[in-house]
Short mmCIF file of C-alpha atoms in Angstrom, two decimals:
data_model
loop_
_atom_site.label_atom_id
_atom_site.label_comp_id
_atom_site.label_asym_id
_atom_site.label_seq_id
_atom_site.Cartn_x
_atom_site.Cartn_y
_atom_site.Cartn_z
CA MET A 1 32.35 17.89 12.80
CA CYS A 2 29.84 16.43 15.28
CA TRP A 3 29.59 12.70 15.62
CA GLY A 4 26.09 12.53 14.11
CA ALA A 5 27.27 14.27 10.96
CA ALA A 6 30.21 11.88 10.60
CA HIS A 7 28.06 8.85 11.12
CA PRO A 8 24.66 9.64 9.62
CA THR A 9 23.32 6.17 9.05
CA VAL A 10 24.27 5.04 12.54
CA THR A 11 22.51 8.27 13.88
CA VAL A 12 19.36 7.26 11.99
CA ILE A 13 19.38 3.66 13.40
CA ALA A 14 19.98 4.94 16.87
CA ALA A 15 17.09 7.30 16.52
CA PHE A 16 14.80 4.41 15.31
CA ALA A 17 16.03 2.03 18.10
CA LEU A 18 15.56 4.59 21.01
CA SER A 19 12.06 5.60 19.62
CA ARG A 20 10.91 1.93 19.61
CA LEU A 21 12.18 1.51 23.15
CA CYS A 22 10.36 4.55 24.28
CA TYR A 23 7.08 3.39 22.64
CA ALA A 24 7.56 -0.11 24.08
CA ALA A 25 8.25 1.44 27.45
CA ILE A 26 4.86 3.26 27.44
CA GLY A 27 3.09 0.04 26.46
CA VAL A 28 2.69 0.07 22.75
CA ARG A 29 2.44 -3.62 21.62
CA PHE A 30 1.91 -5.38 18.34
CA ASP A 31 -1.65 -6.21 17.34
CA ALA A 32 -2.03 -9.56 15.52
CA THR A 33 -5.91 -9.83 15.99
CA THR A 34 -6.30 -9.23 12.23
CA ILE A 35 -5.66 -12.88 11.64
CA ASP A 36 -9.11 -13.91 12.79
CA ILE A 37 -10.93 -10.80 11.72
CA PHE A 38 -9.90 -9.52 8.32
CA ASN A 39 -11.41 -10.73 5.03
CA GLN A 40 -7.91 -10.71 3.30
CA ILE A 41 -6.63 -13.53 5.58
CA LEU A 42 -7.50 -17.16 5.06
CA ASP A 43 -8.39 -19.36 8.04
CA ARG A 44 -5.46 -20.01 10.27
CA HIS A 45 -5.95 -23.70 10.34
CA TRP A 46 -5.75 -23.88 6.50
CA LEU A 47 -2.55 -21.75 6.63
CA GLN A 48 -1.05 -24.04 9.22
CA GLU A 49 -2.08 -27.40 7.91
CA ARG A 50 -2.50 -26.90 4.04
CA LEU A 51 -0.31 -23.72 3.37
CA ALA A 52 0.92 -24.52 -0.15
CA GLU A 53 -2.42 -25.62 -1.30
CA SER A 54 -4.29 -22.54 0.17
CA LEU A 55 -1.88 -20.24 -1.32
CA PHE A 56 -2.14 -21.83 -4.70
CA TYR A 57 -5.81 -21.46 -4.69
CA ILE A 58 -6.07 -17.97 -3.19
CA HIS A 59 -7.90 -15.73 -5.70
CA GLY A 60 -9.30 -12.78 -3.49
CA GLN A 61 -5.87 -11.40 -2.57
CA PRO A 62 -2.31 -11.48 -3.64
CA PRO A 63 -0.49 -14.29 -1.79
CA LEU A 64 2.43 -12.79 0.20
CA LEU A 65 0.49 -11.63 3.28
CA ASN A 66 -1.10 -15.12 3.74
CA ALA A 67 2.29 -16.65 3.02
CA LEU A 68 3.94 -14.73 5.81
CA ILE A 69 1.16 -15.47 8.23
CA GLY A 70 1.15 -19.13 7.35
CA ALA A 71 4.95 -19.43 7.72
CA VAL A 72 4.90 -17.79 11.11
CA LEU A 73 2.12 -19.93 12.34
CA LYS A 74 4.02 -23.00 11.22
CA ILE A 75 7.13 -21.88 13.22
CA SER A 76 5.23 -21.27 16.42
CA GLU A 77 1.56 -20.46 16.77
CA SER A 78 1.98 -19.65 20.54
CA GLN A 79 4.73 -17.23 19.82
CA SER A 80 3.43 -15.85 16.61
CA THR A 81 2.64 -12.26 17.85
CA LEU A 82 6.27 -11.92 19.09
CA ILE A 83 7.66 -13.33 15.78
CA PHE A 84 5.44 -10.85 13.80
CA ALA A 85 6.67 -7.98 16.02
CA ILE A 86 10.26 -8.76 15.33
CA ILE A 87 9.60 -9.01 11.59
CA PHE A 88 7.91 -5.71 11.57
CA ILE A 89 10.46 -3.96 13.50
CA ALA A 90 13.12 -5.24 11.01
CA LEU A 91 10.84 -3.85 8.22
CA GLY A 92 10.81 -0.48 10.07
CA LEU A 93 14.57 -0.39 10.27
CA LEU A 94 14.94 -1.20 6.58
CA LEU A 95 12.27 1.49 5.79
CA ILE A 96 14.24 4.27 7.61
CA VAL A 97 17.65 3.24 6.47
CA ALA A 98 16.46 2.97 2.86
CA MET A 99 14.71 6.34 3.11
CA TYR A 100 18.04 7.95 4.26
CA ARG A 101 20.20 6.21 1.79
CA LEU A 102 17.77 7.18 -1.00
CA LEU A 103 17.94 10.76 0.04
CA ALA A 104 21.65 10.64 0.02
CA LEU A 105 21.65 9.26 -3.48
CA LEU A 106 19.38 12.10 -4.52
CA GLN A 107 22.16 14.32 -3.26
CA VAL A 108 20.26 15.85 -0.36
CA SER A 109 22.65 17.03 2.35
CA HIS A 110 23.34 14.46 5.08
CA LYS A 111 22.05 16.89 7.84
CA TRP A 112 18.80 17.42 5.95
CA ALA A 113 18.39 13.62 5.22
CA VAL A 114 19.15 12.62 8.95
CA ALA A 115 16.72 15.23 10.34
CA ALA A 116 13.95 14.32 7.91
CA CYS A 117 14.22 10.56 8.65
CA MET A 118 14.39 11.03 12.44
CA PHE A 119 11.20 13.27 12.29
CA PHE A 120 9.52 10.68 10.23
CA CYS A 121 10.54 7.50 12.12
CA VAL A 122 9.60 8.76 15.57
CA GLY A 123 6.10 9.86 14.46
CA PRO A 124 3.00 8.00 15.56
CA VAL A 125 1.86 6.93 12.02
CA PRO A 126 4.84 4.55 11.45
CA ILE A 127 4.45 3.26 14.91
CA LEU A 128 0.68 2.38 14.53
CA TYR A 129 1.37 0.56 11.24
CA GLU A 130 4.43 -1.15 12.35
CA ASN A 131 2.51 -2.56 15.29
CA TRP A 132 -0.32 -3.82 13.16
CA LEU A 133 -0.49 -7.11 11.17
CA MET A 134 -1.48 -6.15 7.67
CA TYR A 135 0.15 -5.73 4.33
CA THR A 136 0.33 -1.89 4.67
CA TYR A 137 3.74 -1.72 6.43
CA PRO A 138 5.47 -4.33 4.30
CA VAL A 139 4.30 -2.54 1.10
CA ALA A 140 5.51 0.85 2.28
CA THR A 141 8.97 -0.80 3.26
CA MET A 142 9.48 -2.79 0.08
CA LEU A 143 8.42 0.31 -2.14
CA ILE A 144 11.16 2.59 -0.54
CA ALA A 145 13.61 -0.28 -0.43
CA GLY A 146 13.04 -0.99 -4.08
CA PHE A 147 13.65 2.57 -5.12
CA TRP A 148 16.84 2.70 -2.93
CA PHE A 149 18.20 -0.46 -4.68
CA SER A 150 17.11 0.86 -8.12
CA ALA A 151 18.92 4.07 -7.61
CA LEU A 152 22.03 2.18 -6.61
CA PHE A 153 21.69 -0.15 -9.58
CA VAL A 154 21.37 2.77 -12.13
CA ARG A 155 24.62 4.28 -10.66
CA ARG A 156 26.54 1.04 -10.27
CA PRO A 157 24.96 -1.72 -12.30
CA LYS A 158 25.86 -4.72 -10.19
CA TRP A 159 23.57 -7.74 -10.60
CA GLN A 160 23.07 -7.87 -6.83
CA TYR A 161 21.48 -4.36 -6.73
CA GLY A 162 19.25 -5.33 -9.74
CA LEU A 163 18.09 -8.49 -8.09
CA LEU A 164 17.27 -6.75 -4.73
CA ALA A 165 15.45 -3.84 -6.56
CA ALA A 166 13.38 -6.31 -8.69
CA LEU A 167 12.61 -8.59 -5.76
CA SER A 168 11.56 -5.68 -3.61
CA LEU A 169 9.15 -4.30 -6.10
CA SER A 170 7.90 -7.78 -6.99
CA ALA A 171 7.10 -8.41 -3.31
CA VAL A 172 4.99 -5.10 -3.57
CA ALA A 173 3.02 -6.57 -6.48
CA LEU A 174 2.37 -9.78 -4.59
CA PHE A 175 1.37 -8.02 -1.42
CA ARG A 176 -1.03 -5.45 -2.86
CA ALA A 177 -3.25 -5.83 -5.99
CA SER A 178 -3.17 -2.06 -6.80
CA PHE A 179 0.35 -2.45 -7.93
CA HIS A 180 -0.30 -4.34 -11.11
CA VAL A 181 2.23 -6.34 -13.01
CA ILE A 182 2.13 -3.72 -15.72
CA TRP A 183 3.45 -1.27 -13.12
CA LEU A 184 6.19 -3.74 -12.26
CA ALA A 185 7.20 -4.26 -15.73
CA VAL A 186 7.42 -0.51 -16.47
CA LEU A 187 9.85 0.13 -13.56
CA ILE A 188 12.00 -2.86 -14.42
CA GLY A 189 12.13 -1.63 -17.92
CA LEU A 190 13.17 1.96 -16.62
CA MET A 191 16.06 0.28 -14.72
CA TRP A 192 17.04 -1.60 -17.86
CA ARG A 193 16.97 1.63 -19.89
CA TYR A 194 18.88 3.77 -17.40
CA ALA A 195 21.54 1.43 -16.17
CA PRO A 196 24.67 1.56 -18.33
CA ASN A 197 26.40 -1.47 -19.88
CA LEU A 198 24.28 -4.34 -18.28
CA ASN A 199 25.80 -7.80 -18.53
CA ARG A 200 23.73 -10.94 -19.13
CA ARG A 201 23.75 -11.82 -15.31
CA ALA A 202 22.46 -8.33 -14.51
CA ILE A 203 19.62 -8.54 -17.09
CA TRP A 204 18.55 -11.97 -15.65
CA ALA A 205 18.68 -10.56 -12.09
CA LEU A 206 16.29 -7.76 -13.19
CA PHE A 207 13.75 -9.85 -15.17
CA PHE A 208 13.58 -13.13 -13.17
CA PRO A 209 11.31 -11.66 -10.31
CA LEU A 210 9.16 -10.24 -13.08
CA VAL A 211 8.75 -13.70 -14.62
CA LEU A 212 7.62 -15.00 -11.21
CA VAL A 213 4.86 -12.35 -10.88
CA VAL A 214 3.76 -12.91 -14.46
CA SER A 215 3.65 -16.70 -13.73
CA TRP A 216 1.31 -15.99 -10.73
CA TYR A 217 -0.91 -13.92 -12.94
CA LEU A 218 -1.02 -16.56 -15.51
CA LYS A 219 -1.87 -19.24 -12.91
CA ASN A 220 -4.91 -17.15 -11.90
CA ALA A 221 -5.97 -16.81 -15.52
CA LEU A 222 -5.76 -20.54 -15.96
CA VAL A 223 -7.29 -21.69 -12.78
CA PHE A 224 -9.87 -18.81 -12.11
CA GLY A 225 -10.18 -17.03 -15.41
CA GLU A 226 -8.76 -13.79 -13.84
CA PHE A 227 -5.47 -12.24 -15.16
CA SER A 228 -4.86 -10.43 -11.93
CA ASP A 229 -3.91 -11.20 -8.26
CA SER A 230 -7.21 -10.17 -6.86
CA SER A 231 -10.74 -11.10 -7.98
CA TRP A 232 -12.59 -8.67 -5.66
CA PHE A 233 -12.42 -5.51 -8.03
CA GLY A 234 -16.14 -5.72 -8.77
CA MET A 235 -17.18 -5.74 -5.17
CA ASN A 236 -14.57 -3.05 -4.04
CA TRP A 237 -15.72 -0.71 -6.81
CA TYR A 238 -19.45 -1.15 -6.01
CA ASN A 239 -18.71 0.61 -2.74
CA VAL A 240 -17.76 3.61 -4.66
CA VAL A 241 -20.04 3.52 -7.61
CA ALA A 242 -23.24 2.78 -5.70
CA ARG A 243 -22.73 4.60 -2.36
CA ASN A 244 -24.69 7.82 -3.53
CA VAL A 245 -27.09 6.21 -5.94
CA PRO A 246 -30.69 6.97 -4.77
CA ASP A 247 -32.72 3.88 -3.71
CA GLU A 248 -35.57 4.63 -6.11
CA LEU A 249 -33.10 4.81 -9.08
CA ARG A 250 -31.55 1.49 -8.10
CA ARG A 251 -35.00 -0.15 -7.73
CA ALA A 252 -35.93 1.16 -11.13
CA GLN A 253 -32.85 -0.31 -12.85
CA SER A 254 -33.55 -3.54 -10.91
CA GLY A 255 -37.08 -3.65 -12.19
CA MET A 256 -35.89 -3.24 -15.84
CA GLY A 257 -33.54 -6.17 -15.17
CA GLU A 258 -30.44 -4.06 -15.62
CA LEU A 259 -29.02 -4.96 -12.11
CA GLN A 260 -28.18 -8.48 -11.10
CA MET A 261 -27.21 -7.98 -7.57
CA HIS A 262 -29.84 -7.03 -5.06
CA ALA A 263 -27.60 -7.22 -1.94
CA GLY A 264 -24.39 -5.29 -1.14
CA PRO A 265 -20.89 -6.62 -1.53
CA PHE A 266 -19.03 -8.63 1.11
CA LEU A 267 -22.00 -10.41 2.76
CA ASP A 268 -22.53 -14.04 3.72
CA LEU A 269 -22.98 -16.30 0.66
CA SER A 270 -26.69 -16.81 1.72
CA ALA A 271 -27.38 -13.22 0.74
CA TYR A 272 -26.66 -14.09 -2.94
CA GLY A 273 -28.81 -17.25 -3.34
CA GLY A 274 -27.36 -20.57 -4.38
CA TYR A 275 -24.30 -21.39 -6.39
CA VAL A 276 -23.25 -24.16 -8.87
CA LEU A 277 -21.21 -26.78 -7.26
CA ARG A 278 -17.60 -27.22 -8.55
CA PRO A 279 -16.54 -30.86 -7.90
CA GLU A 280 -12.85 -30.00 -8.52
CA PHE A 281 -12.94 -27.59 -5.68
CA VAL A 282 -14.73 -29.80 -3.09
CA LYS A 283 -11.75 -31.06 -1.25
CA ILE A 284 -10.00 -27.59 -1.08
CA PRO A 285 -11.17 -25.80 2.19
CA ALA A 286 -9.95 -22.36 0.89
CA LEU A 287 -12.38 -22.58 -1.90
CA ASN A 288 -15.12 -24.75 -0.64
CA GLU A 289 -15.75 -23.79 2.99
CA GLU A 290 -18.36 -21.07 3.29
CA THR A 291 -17.08 -19.76 6.65
CA LYS A 292 -13.82 -19.84 8.47
CA SER A 293 -13.18 -21.31 11.88
CA SER A 294 -13.70 -17.97 13.39
CA GLY A 295 -17.33 -17.82 12.06
CA ARG A 296 -16.57 -15.23 9.47
CA THR A 297 -17.44 -15.46 5.77
CA ASN A 298 -14.66 -17.15 3.57
CA PHE A 299 -14.55 -14.60 0.80
CA ASN A 300 -12.11 -16.81 -1.07
CA HIS A 301 -14.92 -19.22 -1.64
CA TYR A 302 -15.07 -20.00 -5.47
CA ALA A 303 -18.72 -18.67 -5.54
CA PHE A 304 -17.35 -15.16 -5.13
CA LEU A 305 -15.53 -15.42 -8.51
CA GLU A 306 -18.95 -15.14 -10.26
CA ILE A 307 -20.41 -12.84 -7.59
CA THR A 308 -17.74 -10.14 -8.14
CA ARG A 309 -18.14 -10.39 -11.81
CA ARG A 310 -21.85 -9.64 -11.49
CA PHE A 311 -21.11 -6.75 -9.18
CA LEU A 312 -18.65 -5.41 -11.94
CA ARG A 313 -21.49 -5.54 -14.52
CA ASP A 314 -23.78 -3.72 -12.05
CA ASP A 315 -21.00 -1.06 -11.41
CA LEU A 316 -20.88 -0.26 -15.12
CA VAL A 317 -24.63 0.11 -15.21
CA LEU A 318 -24.85 2.33 -12.30
CA LEU A 319 -21.91 4.43 -13.58
CA ARG A 320 -23.73 4.89 -16.89
CA VAL A 321 -27.13 5.98 -15.30
CA CYS A 322 -25.76 8.18 -12.47
CA PRO A 323 -22.28 9.42 -13.13
CA ARG A 324 -22.93 12.34 -10.76
CA CYS A 325 -23.29 9.92 -7.79
CA TYR A 326 -19.93 8.31 -8.70
CA ALA A 327 -18.27 11.78 -8.84
CA GLN A 328 -19.72 12.70 -5.43
CA THR A 329 -18.10 9.52 -3.87
CA VAL A 330 -14.85 10.16 -5.64
CA GLY A 331 -14.87 13.51 -3.99
CA LEU A 332 -15.32 11.94 -0.52
CA SER A 333 -12.65 9.41 -1.26
CA LEU A 334 -10.17 12.19 -2.15
CA GLN A 335 -10.99 13.92 1.23
CA ILE A 336 -10.30 10.66 3.12
CA TYR A 337 -7.07 10.21 1.05
CA LEU A 338 -5.81 13.52 2.28
CA ARG A 339 -6.34 12.72 5.98
CA SER A 340 -3.68 11.63 8.39
CA ALA A 341 -3.07 7.93 8.02
CA SER A 342 -3.54 7.63 11.81
CA ASP A 343 -7.11 8.97 11.56
CA TYR A 344 -8.19 5.42 10.68
CA ALA A 345 -11.34 4.05 12.33
CA ILE A 346 -10.16 0.27 12.35
CA PHE A 347 -7.36 1.11 14.70
CA ASN A 348 -10.20 1.95 17.25
CA TYR A 349 -11.29 -1.66 17.38
CA ASN A 350 -8.13 -2.36 19.32
CA PRO A 351 -7.74 1.11 20.89
CA ARG A 352 -4.67 0.48 23.16
CA ASN A 353 -2.12 1.74 20.79
CA MET A 354 -4.27 4.77 19.64
CA TYR A 355 -4.69 5.68 23.35
CA LEU A 356 -1.07 5.46 24.15
CA THR A 357 0.19 7.43 21.06
CA ALA A 358 -2.59 10.21 21.52
CA PRO A 359 -0.32 12.88 22.75
CA ILE A 360 2.30 12.51 19.98
CA ARG A 361 -0.53 12.19 17.59
CA TRP A 362 -1.93 15.51 18.73
CA ILE A 363 1.46 17.12 18.20
CA TYR A 364 2.02 15.81 14.74
CA ASP A 365 -1.59 16.24 13.49
CA ARG A 366 -2.12 19.71 14.97
CA ILE A 367 1.37 21.15 14.33
CA LEU A 368 2.57 19.23 11.20
CA TYR A 369 -0.64 18.61 9.39
CA GLY A 370 -2.69 21.54 10.75
CA GLU A 371 -5.78 19.58 11.69
CA ALA A 372 -8.99 21.47 11.52
CA PRO A 373 -12.73 20.69 11.48
CA PHE A 374 -13.54 18.72 8.35
CA ILE A 375 -14.75 20.93 5.61
CA LEU A 376 -17.94 19.43 4.30
CA LEU A 377 -17.60 20.08 0.60
CA PHE A 378 -19.82 17.14 -0.43
CA GLY A 379 -22.48 17.08 2.25
CA ASP A 380 -21.32 14.17 4.26
CA THR A 381 -21.04 14.85 7.94
CA THR A 382 -19.46 11.60 9.21
CA LEU A 383 -15.90 11.65 7.78
CA GLY A 384 -13.81 13.25 10.57
CA HIS A 385 -11.27 15.89 10.15
CA THR A 386 -9.29 17.73 7.48
CA TYR A 387 -5.57 18.33 7.43
CA PRO A 388 -4.60 21.47 5.48
CA VAL A 389 -1.02 20.66 5.08
CA LEU A 390 -1.84 17.26 3.45
CA LEU A 391 -4.74 18.82 1.60
CA ILE A 392 -2.29 21.26 -0.08
CA GLY A 393 1.04 19.47 0.32
CA VAL A 394 0.37 16.14 -1.27
CA PRO A 395 -0.85 17.70 -4.65
CA LEU A 396 2.04 20.10 -4.53
CA VAL A 397 4.51 17.17 -4.04
CA LEU A 398 2.94 15.31 -6.85
CA LEU A 399 3.07 18.24 -9.19
CA GLY A 400 6.54 19.48 -8.12
CA GLY A 401 7.86 15.88 -8.44
CA THR A 402 6.48 15.65 -11.96
CA VAL A 403 8.23 18.84 -12.93
CA ALA A 404 11.45 17.59 -11.23
CA ALA A 405 11.22 14.27 -13.10
CA PHE A 406 10.97 16.13 -16.59
CA VAL A 407 13.93 18.39 -15.64
CA LEU A 408 16.21 15.44 -14.50
CA LEU A 409 15.19 13.57 -17.62
CA ASN A 410 16.15 16.51 -19.95
CA ARG A 411 19.52 16.77 -18.10
CA ARG A 412 20.03 12.91 -18.41
CA ASP A 413 20.72 13.19 -14.72
CA ALA A 414 21.42 9.81 -12.98
CA ARG A 415 18.73 10.73 -10.37
CA ALA A 416 16.07 10.72 -13.03
CA MET A 417 15.01 7.04 -12.89
CA PRO A 418 14.29 6.88 -9.14
CA VAL A 419 12.53 10.25 -9.17
CA VAL A 420 10.56 9.23 -12.26
CA GLY A 421 9.62 5.84 -10.78
CA MET A 422 8.56 7.28 -7.46
CA VAL A 423 6.42 10.20 -9.01
CA ALA A 424 4.78 7.54 -11.34
CA THR A 425 4.04 5.23 -8.47
CA CYS A 426 2.56 7.93 -6.34
CA TRP A 427 0.29 9.09 -9.11
CA LEU A 428 -0.72 5.62 -9.97
CA LEU A 429 -1.68 4.69 -6.30
CA SER A 430 -3.39 7.94 -5.76
CA ILE A 431 -5.54 7.73 -8.86
CA VAL A 432 -6.37 4.03 -8.42
CA ASN A 433 -7.20 4.42 -4.75
CA ILE A 434 -9.31 7.45 -5.05
CA LEU A 435 -11.35 6.26 -8.12
CA PHE A 436 -11.87 2.56 -7.11
CA ASP A 437 -11.91 2.50 -3.17
CA PHE A 438 -13.83 4.16 -0.54
CA SER A 439 -13.30 4.43 3.30
CA GLU A 440 -9.68 3.33 3.65
CA ASN A 441 -8.07 5.59 1.27
CA ASN A 442 -5.73 7.25 3.83
CA ARG A 443 -4.47 3.90 4.91
CA TYR A 444 -3.77 3.09 1.29
CA ARG A 445 -1.83 6.42 1.02
CA PHE A 446 0.48 5.49 3.87
CA GLU A 447 1.94 2.88 1.41
CA ILE A 448 3.45 5.70 -0.64
CA ASP A 449 3.93 8.11 2.40
CA PRO A 450 7.67 7.42 2.45
CA LEU A 451 7.93 8.16 -1.17
CA LEU A 452 6.02 11.34 -0.91
CA TYR A 453 8.21 12.35 2.24
CA VAL A 454 11.38 11.72 0.20
CA LEU A 455 10.14 13.66 -2.81
CA ALA A 456 9.03 16.50 -0.46
CA VAL A 457 12.54 16.68 1.13
CA PHE A 458 14.28 16.48 -2.30
CA LEU A 459 12.13 19.26 -3.72
CA LEU A 460 12.50 21.49 -0.65
CA TRP A 461 16.30 20.97 -0.61
CA ASN A 462 16.61 21.95 -4.32
CA VAL A 463 14.34 24.97 -3.82
CA CYS A 464 16.50 26.21 -0.89
CA ASN A 465 19.57 25.65 -3.09
CA VAL A 466 18.21 27.70 -5.89
CA TYR A 467 17.36 30.40 -3.48
CA ARG A 468 20.90 30.43 -1.92
CA ARG A 469 22.43 30.68 -5.32
CA ARG A 470 20.37 33.67 -6.28
CA GLN A 471 21.35 35.64 -3.17
CA PRO A 472 23.96 38.34 -3.83
CA GLN A 473 27.33 37.11 -2.68
CA PRO A 474 29.46 39.18 -0.16
CA THR A 475 32.20 41.03 -1.71
#
């Protein structure tokens, strides 16, 4: 037996470490410029000087990304990029180990699991997201880690595994608003249902993180009137609903008083007229300052709570008067969703890493994903390329995973819980991001790419096993 087969986890870790050294040697570096650019991140000075207050009063986004950034800035602002790089490399290591161990728990052969993990971890897409400060990579890592720990918990219901699984999945819910508390409650309920003979400590370990997430939602409901961890839904959805609505139809609806908003979403507050002063928020910069120190708009300003509600009312009006326009945009969202996650325009704002990974991206996109000129099914000529393997492969994995989940449930197989959870999560994020978001859909898909990858390897392994068993045996 070769050394790699005898020590598969070490082999995966070694491949990860070697690939990171190689990418660092050619000049790939961590990009933390998002701190001063992205709408999702509060002003750096508020996070440094008033971290607890700012996190308590954040309503536009779940709190964990800003909590992470604030904690690092408090440790050392001058060395923050290095600290972020170390944290994200650690997340990458956890991601690839969790992926391997989950494949092993799904009874995929060690050789297949090692080869699949190595191929994934050295690719350009994980490298780009691992070196970019955003919630995308932590969400992808916590998801795959959560299902690894949940698979362990179902097989051996130790309270430590249950706590790690629940904490990992709760972190996902507090990093990314698309993963609603109901999704979290369903997954924790599945673990409770399929783990045998749980003692009181194990039950507490499962449900305590859920209580924390529910408490955050209740806080937002009491303070902001929103039982969610993001108040921006109305503005986000407007980008989908209104994109293809003809100007004359929009003007007609405005003339009849049907539409309340005459400017687009995510603009300066001045674009929306005045707002009612809230004395209770005057001394809270995260809610009262119209701009951040970078000069960019503070979309966590309390006025945006009412603005986004008005956008939501307009969304429903436009959806009613022009459902065909909405359907056209959803079709475009689906096309973007099925593109390579490295085919993402925002990476070009800081193009160093894109330039340095171009050769390996060419290999992966052309060979693995079969990149071809974009098929203009919906008449838009600005959206880039299509990737036939993803166009066909992602739906096949979702459908195949659904069939496998039902088969495992009928057999009462121990693998049913993680497979059911992964398939349901992939369906949920796919549907939510295609129907309610536009332009960054392939970035959102990367959050579940490790799950899709594990399901694809699991399905392929089982198909090959069925084929082998049906072959005539030599006499």
